[in-house]
mmCIF file of C-alpha atoms and ligand atoms in Angstrom:
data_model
loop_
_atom_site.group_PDB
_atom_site.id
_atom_site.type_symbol
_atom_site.label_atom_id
_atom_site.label_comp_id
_atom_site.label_asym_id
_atom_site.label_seq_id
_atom_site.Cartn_x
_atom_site.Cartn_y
_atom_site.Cartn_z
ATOM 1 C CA UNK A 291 37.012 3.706 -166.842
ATOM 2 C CA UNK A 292 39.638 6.673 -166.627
ATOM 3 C CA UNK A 293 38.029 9.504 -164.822
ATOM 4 C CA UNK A 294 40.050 12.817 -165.960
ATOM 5 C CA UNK A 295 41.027 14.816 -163.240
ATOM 6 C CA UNK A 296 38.792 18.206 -164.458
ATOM 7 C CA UNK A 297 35.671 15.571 -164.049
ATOM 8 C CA UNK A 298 37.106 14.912 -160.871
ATOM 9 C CA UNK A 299 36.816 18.455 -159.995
ATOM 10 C CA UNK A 300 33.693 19.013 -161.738
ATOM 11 C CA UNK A 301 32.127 16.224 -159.201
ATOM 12 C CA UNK A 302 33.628 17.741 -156.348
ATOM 13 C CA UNK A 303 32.290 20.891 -157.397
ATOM 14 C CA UNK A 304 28.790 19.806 -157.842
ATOM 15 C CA UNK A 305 29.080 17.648 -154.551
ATOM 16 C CA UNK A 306 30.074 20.968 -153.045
ATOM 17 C CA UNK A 307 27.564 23.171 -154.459
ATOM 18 C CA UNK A 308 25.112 20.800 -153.075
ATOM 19 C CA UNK A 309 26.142 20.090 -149.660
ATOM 20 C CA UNK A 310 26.586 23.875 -149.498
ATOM 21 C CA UNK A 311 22.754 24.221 -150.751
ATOM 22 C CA UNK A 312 21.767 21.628 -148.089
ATOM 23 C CA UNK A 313 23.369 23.540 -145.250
ATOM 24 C CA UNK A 314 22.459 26.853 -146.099
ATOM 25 C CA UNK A 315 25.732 28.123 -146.642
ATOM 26 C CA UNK A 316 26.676 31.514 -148.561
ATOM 27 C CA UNK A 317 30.132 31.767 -149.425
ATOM 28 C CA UNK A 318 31.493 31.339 -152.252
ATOM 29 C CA UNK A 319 32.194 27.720 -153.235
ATOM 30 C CA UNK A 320 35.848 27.054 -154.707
ATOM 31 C CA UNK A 321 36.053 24.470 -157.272
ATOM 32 C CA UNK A 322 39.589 23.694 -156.040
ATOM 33 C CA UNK A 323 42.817 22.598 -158.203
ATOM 34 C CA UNK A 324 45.547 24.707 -158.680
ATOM 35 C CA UNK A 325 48.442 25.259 -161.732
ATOM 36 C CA UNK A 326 52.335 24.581 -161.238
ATOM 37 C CA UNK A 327 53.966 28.178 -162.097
ATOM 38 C CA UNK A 328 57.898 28.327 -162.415
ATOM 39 C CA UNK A 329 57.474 29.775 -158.666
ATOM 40 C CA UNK A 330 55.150 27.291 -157.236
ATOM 41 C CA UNK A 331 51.833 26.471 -156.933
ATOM 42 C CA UNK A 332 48.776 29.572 -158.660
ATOM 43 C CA UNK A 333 45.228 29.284 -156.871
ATOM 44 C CA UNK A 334 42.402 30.614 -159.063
ATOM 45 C CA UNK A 335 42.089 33.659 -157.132
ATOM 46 C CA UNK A 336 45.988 34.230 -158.344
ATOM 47 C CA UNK A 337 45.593 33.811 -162.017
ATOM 48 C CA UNK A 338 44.829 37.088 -163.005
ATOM 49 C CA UNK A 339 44.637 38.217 -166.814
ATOM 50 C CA UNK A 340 45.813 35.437 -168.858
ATOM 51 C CA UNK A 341 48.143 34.872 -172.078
ATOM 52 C CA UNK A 342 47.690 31.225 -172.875
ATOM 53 C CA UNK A 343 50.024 30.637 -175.621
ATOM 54 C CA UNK A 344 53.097 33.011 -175.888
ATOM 55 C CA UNK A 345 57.030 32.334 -175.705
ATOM 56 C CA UNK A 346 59.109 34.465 -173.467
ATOM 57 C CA UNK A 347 62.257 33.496 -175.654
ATOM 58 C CA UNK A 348 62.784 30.566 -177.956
ATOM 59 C CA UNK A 349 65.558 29.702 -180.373
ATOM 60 C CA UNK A 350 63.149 28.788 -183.282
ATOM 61 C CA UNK A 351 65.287 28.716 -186.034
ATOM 62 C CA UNK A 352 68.498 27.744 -184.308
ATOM 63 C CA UNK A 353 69.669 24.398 -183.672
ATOM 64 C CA UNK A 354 67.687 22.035 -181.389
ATOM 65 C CA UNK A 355 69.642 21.886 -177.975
ATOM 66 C CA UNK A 356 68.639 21.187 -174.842
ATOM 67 C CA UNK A 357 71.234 23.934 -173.604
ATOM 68 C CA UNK A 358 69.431 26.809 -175.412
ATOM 69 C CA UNK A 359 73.056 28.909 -173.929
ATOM 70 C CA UNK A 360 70.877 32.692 -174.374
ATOM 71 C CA UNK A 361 73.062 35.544 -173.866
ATOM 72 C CA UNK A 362 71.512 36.346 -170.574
ATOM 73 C CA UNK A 363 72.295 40.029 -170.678
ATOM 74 C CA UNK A 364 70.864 40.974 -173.607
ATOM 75 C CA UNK A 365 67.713 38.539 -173.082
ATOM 76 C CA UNK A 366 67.350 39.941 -169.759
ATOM 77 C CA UNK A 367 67.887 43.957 -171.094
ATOM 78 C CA UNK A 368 64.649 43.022 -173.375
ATOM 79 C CA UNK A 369 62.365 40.961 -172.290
ATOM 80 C CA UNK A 370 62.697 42.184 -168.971
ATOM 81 C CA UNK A 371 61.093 45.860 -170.062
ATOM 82 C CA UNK A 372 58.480 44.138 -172.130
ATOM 83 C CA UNK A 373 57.307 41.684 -169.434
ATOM 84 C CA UNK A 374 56.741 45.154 -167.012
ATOM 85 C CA UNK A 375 55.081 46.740 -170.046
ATOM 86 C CA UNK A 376 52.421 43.675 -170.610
ATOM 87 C CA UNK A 377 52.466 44.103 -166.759
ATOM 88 C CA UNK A 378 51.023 47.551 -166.621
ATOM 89 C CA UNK A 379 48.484 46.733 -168.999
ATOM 90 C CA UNK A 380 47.012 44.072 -166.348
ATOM 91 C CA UNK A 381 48.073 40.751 -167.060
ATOM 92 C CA UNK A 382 49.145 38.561 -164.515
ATOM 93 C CA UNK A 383 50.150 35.014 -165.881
ATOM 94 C CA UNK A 384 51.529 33.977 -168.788
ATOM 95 C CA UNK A 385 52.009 30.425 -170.603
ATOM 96 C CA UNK A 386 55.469 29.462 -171.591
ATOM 97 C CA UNK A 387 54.977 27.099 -175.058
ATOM 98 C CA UNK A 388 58.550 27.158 -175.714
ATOM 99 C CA UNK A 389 59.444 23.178 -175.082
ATOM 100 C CA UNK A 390 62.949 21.525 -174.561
ATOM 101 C CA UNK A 391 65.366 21.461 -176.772
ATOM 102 C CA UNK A 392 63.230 24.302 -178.350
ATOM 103 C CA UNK A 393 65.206 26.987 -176.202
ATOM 104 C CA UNK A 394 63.314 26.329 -172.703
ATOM 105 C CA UNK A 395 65.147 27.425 -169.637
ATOM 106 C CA UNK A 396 63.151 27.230 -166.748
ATOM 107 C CA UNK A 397 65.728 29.094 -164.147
ATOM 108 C CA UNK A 398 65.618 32.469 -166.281
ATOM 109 C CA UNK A 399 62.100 31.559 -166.371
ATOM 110 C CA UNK A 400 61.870 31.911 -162.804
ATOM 111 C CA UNK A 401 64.417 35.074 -162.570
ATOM 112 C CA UNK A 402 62.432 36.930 -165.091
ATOM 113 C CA UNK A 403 58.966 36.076 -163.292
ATOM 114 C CA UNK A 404 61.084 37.232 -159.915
ATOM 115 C CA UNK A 405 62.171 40.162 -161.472
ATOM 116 C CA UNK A 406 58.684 41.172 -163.715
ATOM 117 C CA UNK A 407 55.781 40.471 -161.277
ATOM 118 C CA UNK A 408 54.168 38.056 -164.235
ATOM 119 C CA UNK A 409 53.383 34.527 -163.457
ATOM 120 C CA UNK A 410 54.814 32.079 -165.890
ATOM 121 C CA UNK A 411 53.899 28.651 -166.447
ATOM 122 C CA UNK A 412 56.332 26.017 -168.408
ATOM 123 C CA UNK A 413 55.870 22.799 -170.251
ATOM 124 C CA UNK A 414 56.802 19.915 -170.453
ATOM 125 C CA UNK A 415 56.731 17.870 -173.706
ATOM 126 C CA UNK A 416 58.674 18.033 -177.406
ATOM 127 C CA UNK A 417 57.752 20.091 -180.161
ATOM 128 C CA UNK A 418 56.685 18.195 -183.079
ATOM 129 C CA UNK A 419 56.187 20.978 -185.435
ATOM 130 C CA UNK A 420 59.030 22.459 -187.971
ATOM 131 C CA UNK A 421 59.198 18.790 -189.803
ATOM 132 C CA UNK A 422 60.578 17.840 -186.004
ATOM 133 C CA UNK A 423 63.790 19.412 -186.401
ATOM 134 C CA UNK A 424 63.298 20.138 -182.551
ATOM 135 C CA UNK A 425 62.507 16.459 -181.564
ATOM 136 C CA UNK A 426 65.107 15.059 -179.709
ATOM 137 C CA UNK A 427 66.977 12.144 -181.249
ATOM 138 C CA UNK A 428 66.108 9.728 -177.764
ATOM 139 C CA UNK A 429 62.328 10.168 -178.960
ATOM 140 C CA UNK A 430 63.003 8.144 -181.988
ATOM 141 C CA UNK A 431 64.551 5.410 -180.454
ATOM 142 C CA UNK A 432 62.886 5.155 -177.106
ATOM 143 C CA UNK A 433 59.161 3.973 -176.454
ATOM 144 C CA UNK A 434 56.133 5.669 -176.018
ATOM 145 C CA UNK A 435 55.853 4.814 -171.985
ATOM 146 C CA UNK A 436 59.553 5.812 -171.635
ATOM 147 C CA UNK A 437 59.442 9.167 -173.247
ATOM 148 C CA UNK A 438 56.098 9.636 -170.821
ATOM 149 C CA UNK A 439 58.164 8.705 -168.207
ATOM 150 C CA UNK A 440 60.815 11.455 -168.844
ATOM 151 C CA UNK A 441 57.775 13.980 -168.662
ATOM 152 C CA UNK A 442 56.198 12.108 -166.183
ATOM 153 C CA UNK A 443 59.251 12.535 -163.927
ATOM 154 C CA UNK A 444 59.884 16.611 -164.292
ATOM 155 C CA UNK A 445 56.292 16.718 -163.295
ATOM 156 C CA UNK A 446 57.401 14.294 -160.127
ATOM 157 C CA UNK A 447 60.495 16.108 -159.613
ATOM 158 C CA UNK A 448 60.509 19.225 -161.354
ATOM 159 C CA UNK A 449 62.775 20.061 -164.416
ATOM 160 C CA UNK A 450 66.306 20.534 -163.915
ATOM 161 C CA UNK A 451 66.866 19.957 -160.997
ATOM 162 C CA UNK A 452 65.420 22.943 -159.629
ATOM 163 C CA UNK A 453 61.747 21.430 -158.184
ATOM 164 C CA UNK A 454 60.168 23.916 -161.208
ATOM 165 C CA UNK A 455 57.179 21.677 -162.144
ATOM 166 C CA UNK A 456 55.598 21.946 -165.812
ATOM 167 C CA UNK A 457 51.430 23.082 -165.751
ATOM 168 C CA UNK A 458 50.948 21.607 -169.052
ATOM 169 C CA UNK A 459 51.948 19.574 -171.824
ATOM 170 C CA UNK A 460 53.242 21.394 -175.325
ATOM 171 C CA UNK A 461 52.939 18.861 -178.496
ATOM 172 C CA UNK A 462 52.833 19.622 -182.220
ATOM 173 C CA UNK A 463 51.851 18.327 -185.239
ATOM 174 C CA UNK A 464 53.151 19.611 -189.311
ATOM 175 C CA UNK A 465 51.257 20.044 -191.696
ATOM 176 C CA UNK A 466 50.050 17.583 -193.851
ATOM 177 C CA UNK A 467 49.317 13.601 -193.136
ATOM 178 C CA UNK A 468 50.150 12.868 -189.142
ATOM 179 C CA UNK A 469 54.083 11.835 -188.841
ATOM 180 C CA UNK A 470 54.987 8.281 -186.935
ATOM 181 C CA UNK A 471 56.802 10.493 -184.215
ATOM 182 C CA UNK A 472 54.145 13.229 -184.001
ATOM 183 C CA UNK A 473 51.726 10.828 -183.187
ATOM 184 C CA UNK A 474 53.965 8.649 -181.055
ATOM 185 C CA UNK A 475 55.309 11.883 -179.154
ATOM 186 C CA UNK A 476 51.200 12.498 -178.709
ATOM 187 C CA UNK A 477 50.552 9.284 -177.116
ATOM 188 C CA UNK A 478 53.338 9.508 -175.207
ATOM 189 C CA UNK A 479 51.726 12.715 -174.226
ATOM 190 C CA UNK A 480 48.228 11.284 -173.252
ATOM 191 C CA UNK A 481 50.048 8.497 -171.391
ATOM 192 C CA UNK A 482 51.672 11.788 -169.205
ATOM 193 C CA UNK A 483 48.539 13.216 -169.242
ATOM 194 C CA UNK A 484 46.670 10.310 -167.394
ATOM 195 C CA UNK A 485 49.398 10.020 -164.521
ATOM 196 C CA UNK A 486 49.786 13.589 -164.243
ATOM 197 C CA UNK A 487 46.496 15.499 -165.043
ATOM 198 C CA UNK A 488 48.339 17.943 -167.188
ATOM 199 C CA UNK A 489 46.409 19.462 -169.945
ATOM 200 C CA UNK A 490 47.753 18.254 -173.634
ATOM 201 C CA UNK A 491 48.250 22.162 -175.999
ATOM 202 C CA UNK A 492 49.105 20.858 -178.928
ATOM 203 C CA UNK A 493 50.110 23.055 -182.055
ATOM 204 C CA UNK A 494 47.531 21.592 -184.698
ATOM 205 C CA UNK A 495 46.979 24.748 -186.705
ATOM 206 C CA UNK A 496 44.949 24.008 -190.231
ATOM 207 C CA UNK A 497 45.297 20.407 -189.589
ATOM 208 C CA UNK A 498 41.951 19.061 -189.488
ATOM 209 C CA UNK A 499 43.156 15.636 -189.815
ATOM 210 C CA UNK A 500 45.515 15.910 -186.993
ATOM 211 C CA UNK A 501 42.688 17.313 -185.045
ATOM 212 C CA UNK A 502 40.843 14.244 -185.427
ATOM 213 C CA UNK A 503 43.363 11.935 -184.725
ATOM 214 C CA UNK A 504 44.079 13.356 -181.299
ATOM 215 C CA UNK A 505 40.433 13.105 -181.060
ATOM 216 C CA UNK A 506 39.818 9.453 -181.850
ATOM 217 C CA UNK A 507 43.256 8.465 -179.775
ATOM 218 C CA UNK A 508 41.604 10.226 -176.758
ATOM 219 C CA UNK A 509 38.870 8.718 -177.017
ATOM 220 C CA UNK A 510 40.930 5.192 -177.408
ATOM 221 C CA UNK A 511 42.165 5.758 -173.887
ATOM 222 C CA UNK A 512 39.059 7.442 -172.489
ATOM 223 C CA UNK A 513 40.263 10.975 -171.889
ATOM 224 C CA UNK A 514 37.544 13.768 -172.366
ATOM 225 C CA UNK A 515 38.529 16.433 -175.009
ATOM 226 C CA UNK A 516 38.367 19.098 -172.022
ATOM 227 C CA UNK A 517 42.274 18.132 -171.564
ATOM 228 C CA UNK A 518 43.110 18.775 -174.784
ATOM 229 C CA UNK A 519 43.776 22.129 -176.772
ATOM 230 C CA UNK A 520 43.890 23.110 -180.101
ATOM 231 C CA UNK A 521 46.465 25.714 -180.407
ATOM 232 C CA UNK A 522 46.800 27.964 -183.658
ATOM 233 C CA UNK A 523 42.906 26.811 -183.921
ATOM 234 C CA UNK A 524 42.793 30.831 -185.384
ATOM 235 C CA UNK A 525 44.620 29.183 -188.517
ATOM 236 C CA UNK A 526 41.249 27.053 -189.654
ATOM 237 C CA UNK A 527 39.383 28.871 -192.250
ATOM 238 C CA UNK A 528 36.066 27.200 -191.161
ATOM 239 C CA UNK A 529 34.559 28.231 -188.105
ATOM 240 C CA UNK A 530 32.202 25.172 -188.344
ATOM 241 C CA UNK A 531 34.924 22.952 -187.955
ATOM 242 C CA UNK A 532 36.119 24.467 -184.705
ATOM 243 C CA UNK A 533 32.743 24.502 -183.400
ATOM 244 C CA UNK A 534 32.151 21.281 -183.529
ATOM 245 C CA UNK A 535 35.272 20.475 -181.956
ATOM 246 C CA UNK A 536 34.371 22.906 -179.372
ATOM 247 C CA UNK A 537 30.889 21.015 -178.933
ATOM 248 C CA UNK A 538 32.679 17.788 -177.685
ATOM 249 C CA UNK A 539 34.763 19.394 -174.863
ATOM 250 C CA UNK A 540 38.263 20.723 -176.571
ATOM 251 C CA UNK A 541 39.378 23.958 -176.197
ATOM 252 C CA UNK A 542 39.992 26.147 -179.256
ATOM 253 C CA UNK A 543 43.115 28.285 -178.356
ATOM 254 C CA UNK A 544 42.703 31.345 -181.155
ATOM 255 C CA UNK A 545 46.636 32.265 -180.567
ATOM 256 C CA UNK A 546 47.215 34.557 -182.972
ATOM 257 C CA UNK A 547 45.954 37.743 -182.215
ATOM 258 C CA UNK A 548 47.585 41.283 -183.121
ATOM 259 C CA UNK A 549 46.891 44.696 -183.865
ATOM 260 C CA UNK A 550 45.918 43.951 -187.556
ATOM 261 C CA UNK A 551 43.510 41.716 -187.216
ATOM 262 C CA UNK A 552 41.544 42.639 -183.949
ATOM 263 C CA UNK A 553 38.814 42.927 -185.932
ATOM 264 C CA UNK A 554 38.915 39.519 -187.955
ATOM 265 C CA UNK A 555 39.088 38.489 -183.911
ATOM 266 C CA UNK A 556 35.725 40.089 -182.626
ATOM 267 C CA UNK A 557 33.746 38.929 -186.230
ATOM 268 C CA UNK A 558 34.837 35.389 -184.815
ATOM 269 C CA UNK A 559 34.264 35.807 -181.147
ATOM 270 C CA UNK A 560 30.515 36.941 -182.521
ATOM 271 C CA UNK A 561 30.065 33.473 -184.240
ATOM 272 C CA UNK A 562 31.583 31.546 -181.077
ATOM 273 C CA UNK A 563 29.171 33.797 -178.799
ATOM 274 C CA UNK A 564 26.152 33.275 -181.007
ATOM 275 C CA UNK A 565 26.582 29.885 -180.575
ATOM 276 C CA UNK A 566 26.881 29.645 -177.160
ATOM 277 C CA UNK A 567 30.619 28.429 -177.012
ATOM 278 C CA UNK A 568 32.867 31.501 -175.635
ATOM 279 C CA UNK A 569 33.287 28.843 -172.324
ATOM 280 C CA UNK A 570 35.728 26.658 -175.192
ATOM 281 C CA UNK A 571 37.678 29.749 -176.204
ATOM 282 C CA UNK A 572 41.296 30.372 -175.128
ATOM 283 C CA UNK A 573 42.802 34.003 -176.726
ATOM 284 C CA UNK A 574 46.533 34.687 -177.052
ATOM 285 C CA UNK A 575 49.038 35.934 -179.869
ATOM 286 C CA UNK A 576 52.067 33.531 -179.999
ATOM 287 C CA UNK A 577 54.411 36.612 -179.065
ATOM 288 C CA UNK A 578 57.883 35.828 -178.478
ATOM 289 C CA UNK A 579 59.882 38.410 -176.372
ATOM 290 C CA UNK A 580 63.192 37.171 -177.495
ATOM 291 C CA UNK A 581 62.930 35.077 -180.784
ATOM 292 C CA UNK A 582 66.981 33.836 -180.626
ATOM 293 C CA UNK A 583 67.734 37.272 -179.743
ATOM 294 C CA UNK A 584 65.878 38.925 -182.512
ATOM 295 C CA UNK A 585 63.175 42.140 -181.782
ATOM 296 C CA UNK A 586 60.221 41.214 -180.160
ATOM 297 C CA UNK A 587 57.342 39.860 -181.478
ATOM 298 C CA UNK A 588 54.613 41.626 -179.456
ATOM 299 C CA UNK A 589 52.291 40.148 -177.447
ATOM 300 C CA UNK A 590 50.004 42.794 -175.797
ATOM 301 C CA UNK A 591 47.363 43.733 -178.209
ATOM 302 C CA UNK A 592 45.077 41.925 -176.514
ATOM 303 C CA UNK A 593 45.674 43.919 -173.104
ATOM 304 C CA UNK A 594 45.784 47.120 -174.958
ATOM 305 C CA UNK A 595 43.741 46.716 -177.503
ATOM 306 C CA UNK A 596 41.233 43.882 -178.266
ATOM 307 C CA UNK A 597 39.785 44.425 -174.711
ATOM 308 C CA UNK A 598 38.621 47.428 -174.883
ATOM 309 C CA UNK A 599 37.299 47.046 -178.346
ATOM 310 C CA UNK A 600 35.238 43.510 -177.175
ATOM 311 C CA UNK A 601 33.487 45.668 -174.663
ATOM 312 C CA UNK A 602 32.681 48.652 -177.223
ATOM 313 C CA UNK A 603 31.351 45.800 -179.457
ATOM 314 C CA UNK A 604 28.709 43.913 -177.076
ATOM 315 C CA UNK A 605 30.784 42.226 -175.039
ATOM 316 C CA UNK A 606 30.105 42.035 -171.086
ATOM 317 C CA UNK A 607 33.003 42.155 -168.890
ATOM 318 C CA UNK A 608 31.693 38.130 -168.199
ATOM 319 C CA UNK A 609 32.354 36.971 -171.278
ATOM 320 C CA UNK A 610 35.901 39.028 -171.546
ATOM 321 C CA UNK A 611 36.272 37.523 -168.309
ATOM 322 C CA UNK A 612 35.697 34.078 -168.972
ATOM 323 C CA UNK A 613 37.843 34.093 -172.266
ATOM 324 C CA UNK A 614 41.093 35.789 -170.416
ATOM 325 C CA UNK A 615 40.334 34.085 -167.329
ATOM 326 C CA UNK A 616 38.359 31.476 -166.293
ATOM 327 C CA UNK A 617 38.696 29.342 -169.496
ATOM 328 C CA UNK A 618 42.443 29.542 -168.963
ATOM 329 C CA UNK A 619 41.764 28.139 -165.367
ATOM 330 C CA UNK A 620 39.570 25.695 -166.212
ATOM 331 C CA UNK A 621 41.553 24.680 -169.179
ATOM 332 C CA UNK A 622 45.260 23.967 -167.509
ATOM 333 C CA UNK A 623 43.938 23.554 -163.793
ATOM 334 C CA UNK A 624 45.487 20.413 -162.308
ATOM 335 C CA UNK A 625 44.018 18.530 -158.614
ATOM 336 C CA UNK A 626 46.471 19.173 -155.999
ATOM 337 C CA UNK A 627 47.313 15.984 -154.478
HETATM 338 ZN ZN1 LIG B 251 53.765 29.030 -180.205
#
């Protein structure tokens, strides 16, 4: 039977914790692993504060190229500002979920992490979403183990050319009745997955019958849930639902947090604490810093805002903790071979 990776580490962990129980030891026990940033390897010591779902720039809206050709300039003169702004409000790492041919460009990726301080992580997959507007032609013709193989390979090699390795894999689904190619690109993606570790976000939003075929084909090829996220989860009127998701392993990415709605946010962390389930929660807004050159659309109200507010509500710096911080470990965290 497949053995994901995160069990892996789980059983090294426990193996640890024990041999360091039998020998009396008292440091701190890592549980090892580490994520691929756009400037090398993050240990969990590293990750800081973390955004788990934003884009730094995308060209949503635009054509679908793999050349996304920004005006460097002007992306730099923004985003540049904003990434020292989310900066000084503590976070440290932010998740790139802008794929290829979606506007991804992993060598400003790496001169605005040089430049800002903040970690960034890219992906590696196709976006699905937008009635697949984004998805490249080649995914239609070739099969599922050779488009694996193409994300297979910038894990191997790194993307571009420039050794940049991806610490995830970003997949969509539309709304509505699962598409042949969305669910082809997502087994391609599980296929990836199993020879890579990486952890499958894919944007499922109020799709419950998306949600549950990811399920059942992960369970097809034996890969726990705990490698699998469900990003715009926020978007599903029925906390039950979510919950219950949660309850087998998958991680419910509520991405779409901003100054209106902090509120609607802590009402919902409640029910997830209540129930004992704040370890499957991932919190981000699906900002963009440079939407195809348009303004920003912010991405640091949960920095400035939604942090202070969990703690004024009942919230122990723990649970903030594990929400901003160790979930995103635990979530993406890959073994490091
Ligand atoms: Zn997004």
């Amino acid at each position: 039977m497949y053995v994901s990776p995160k069990l892996q580490i789980t059983a090294i962990c426990l193996l640890t914790i024990v041999s360091c129980q039998l020998s009396q030891m008292q440091e701190d026990v890592s549980p090892g692993g580490i994520i691929h940033s756009v400037n090398g390897k993050i240990d969990q010591q590293s990750l800081g504060l973390t955004l788990s779902h934003e884009h730094i720039m995308s060209n949503f809206g635009g054509e679908a190229h793999y050349d996304p050709n920004y005006d460097q300039a002007r992306l730099f003169n923004q985003v540049i500002p904003y990434l020292r702004k989310i900066r000084s409000l503590g976070i440290i790492t932010v998740f790139d979920c802008t794929t290829a041919y979606f506007g991804r460009d992993v060598r400003l990726l790496k001169e605005l992490s040089d430049s800002t301080g903040i970690q960034i992580i890219t992906n590696t997959g196709f976006y699905g979403a937008a009635k697949d507007r984004y998805v490249p032609a080649l995914a239609f013709e070739k099969s599922i183990s050779e488009i694996a193989d193409i994300w297979i390979s910038e894990f191997e090699k790194g993307i571009d050319n420039t050794g940049i390795k991806p610490g995830f894999i970003k997949l969509a689904f539309d709304d509505g009745s699962p598409s042949e190619i969305d669910l082809k690109l997502f087994e391609a993606g599980i296929v990836a997955h199993i020879a890579t570790g990486l952890t499958l976000a894919v944007h499922t939003g109020n799709n419950s019958a998306a949600a549950q075929k990811q399920m059942d084909l992960l369970e097809k090829y034996n890969v726990a849930l705990n490698n699998w996220i469900w990003v715009h989860a926020h978007k599903v009127p029925d906390d039950k639902i979510l919950m219950d998701a949660a309850e087998k392993g998958a991680w419910i990415s509520l991405d779409g947090c901003k100054s209106e709605n902090i509120q609607d946010y802590i009402s919902r962390l409640q029910q997830f604490k209540k129930n004992d389930l704040l370890g499957s929660i991932l919190l981000s807004h699906d900002g963009n810093s440079f939407p195809r050159g348009k303004a920003i659309r912010p991405y640091h109200a949960i920095p400035e805002e939604l942090i202070e507010k969990l703690s004024t509500q009942g919230f122990k710096a723990e649970e903030i903790n594990l929400m901003l911080e160790q979930n995103p470990w635990q979530a993406f965290t890959v073994i490091d071979p």
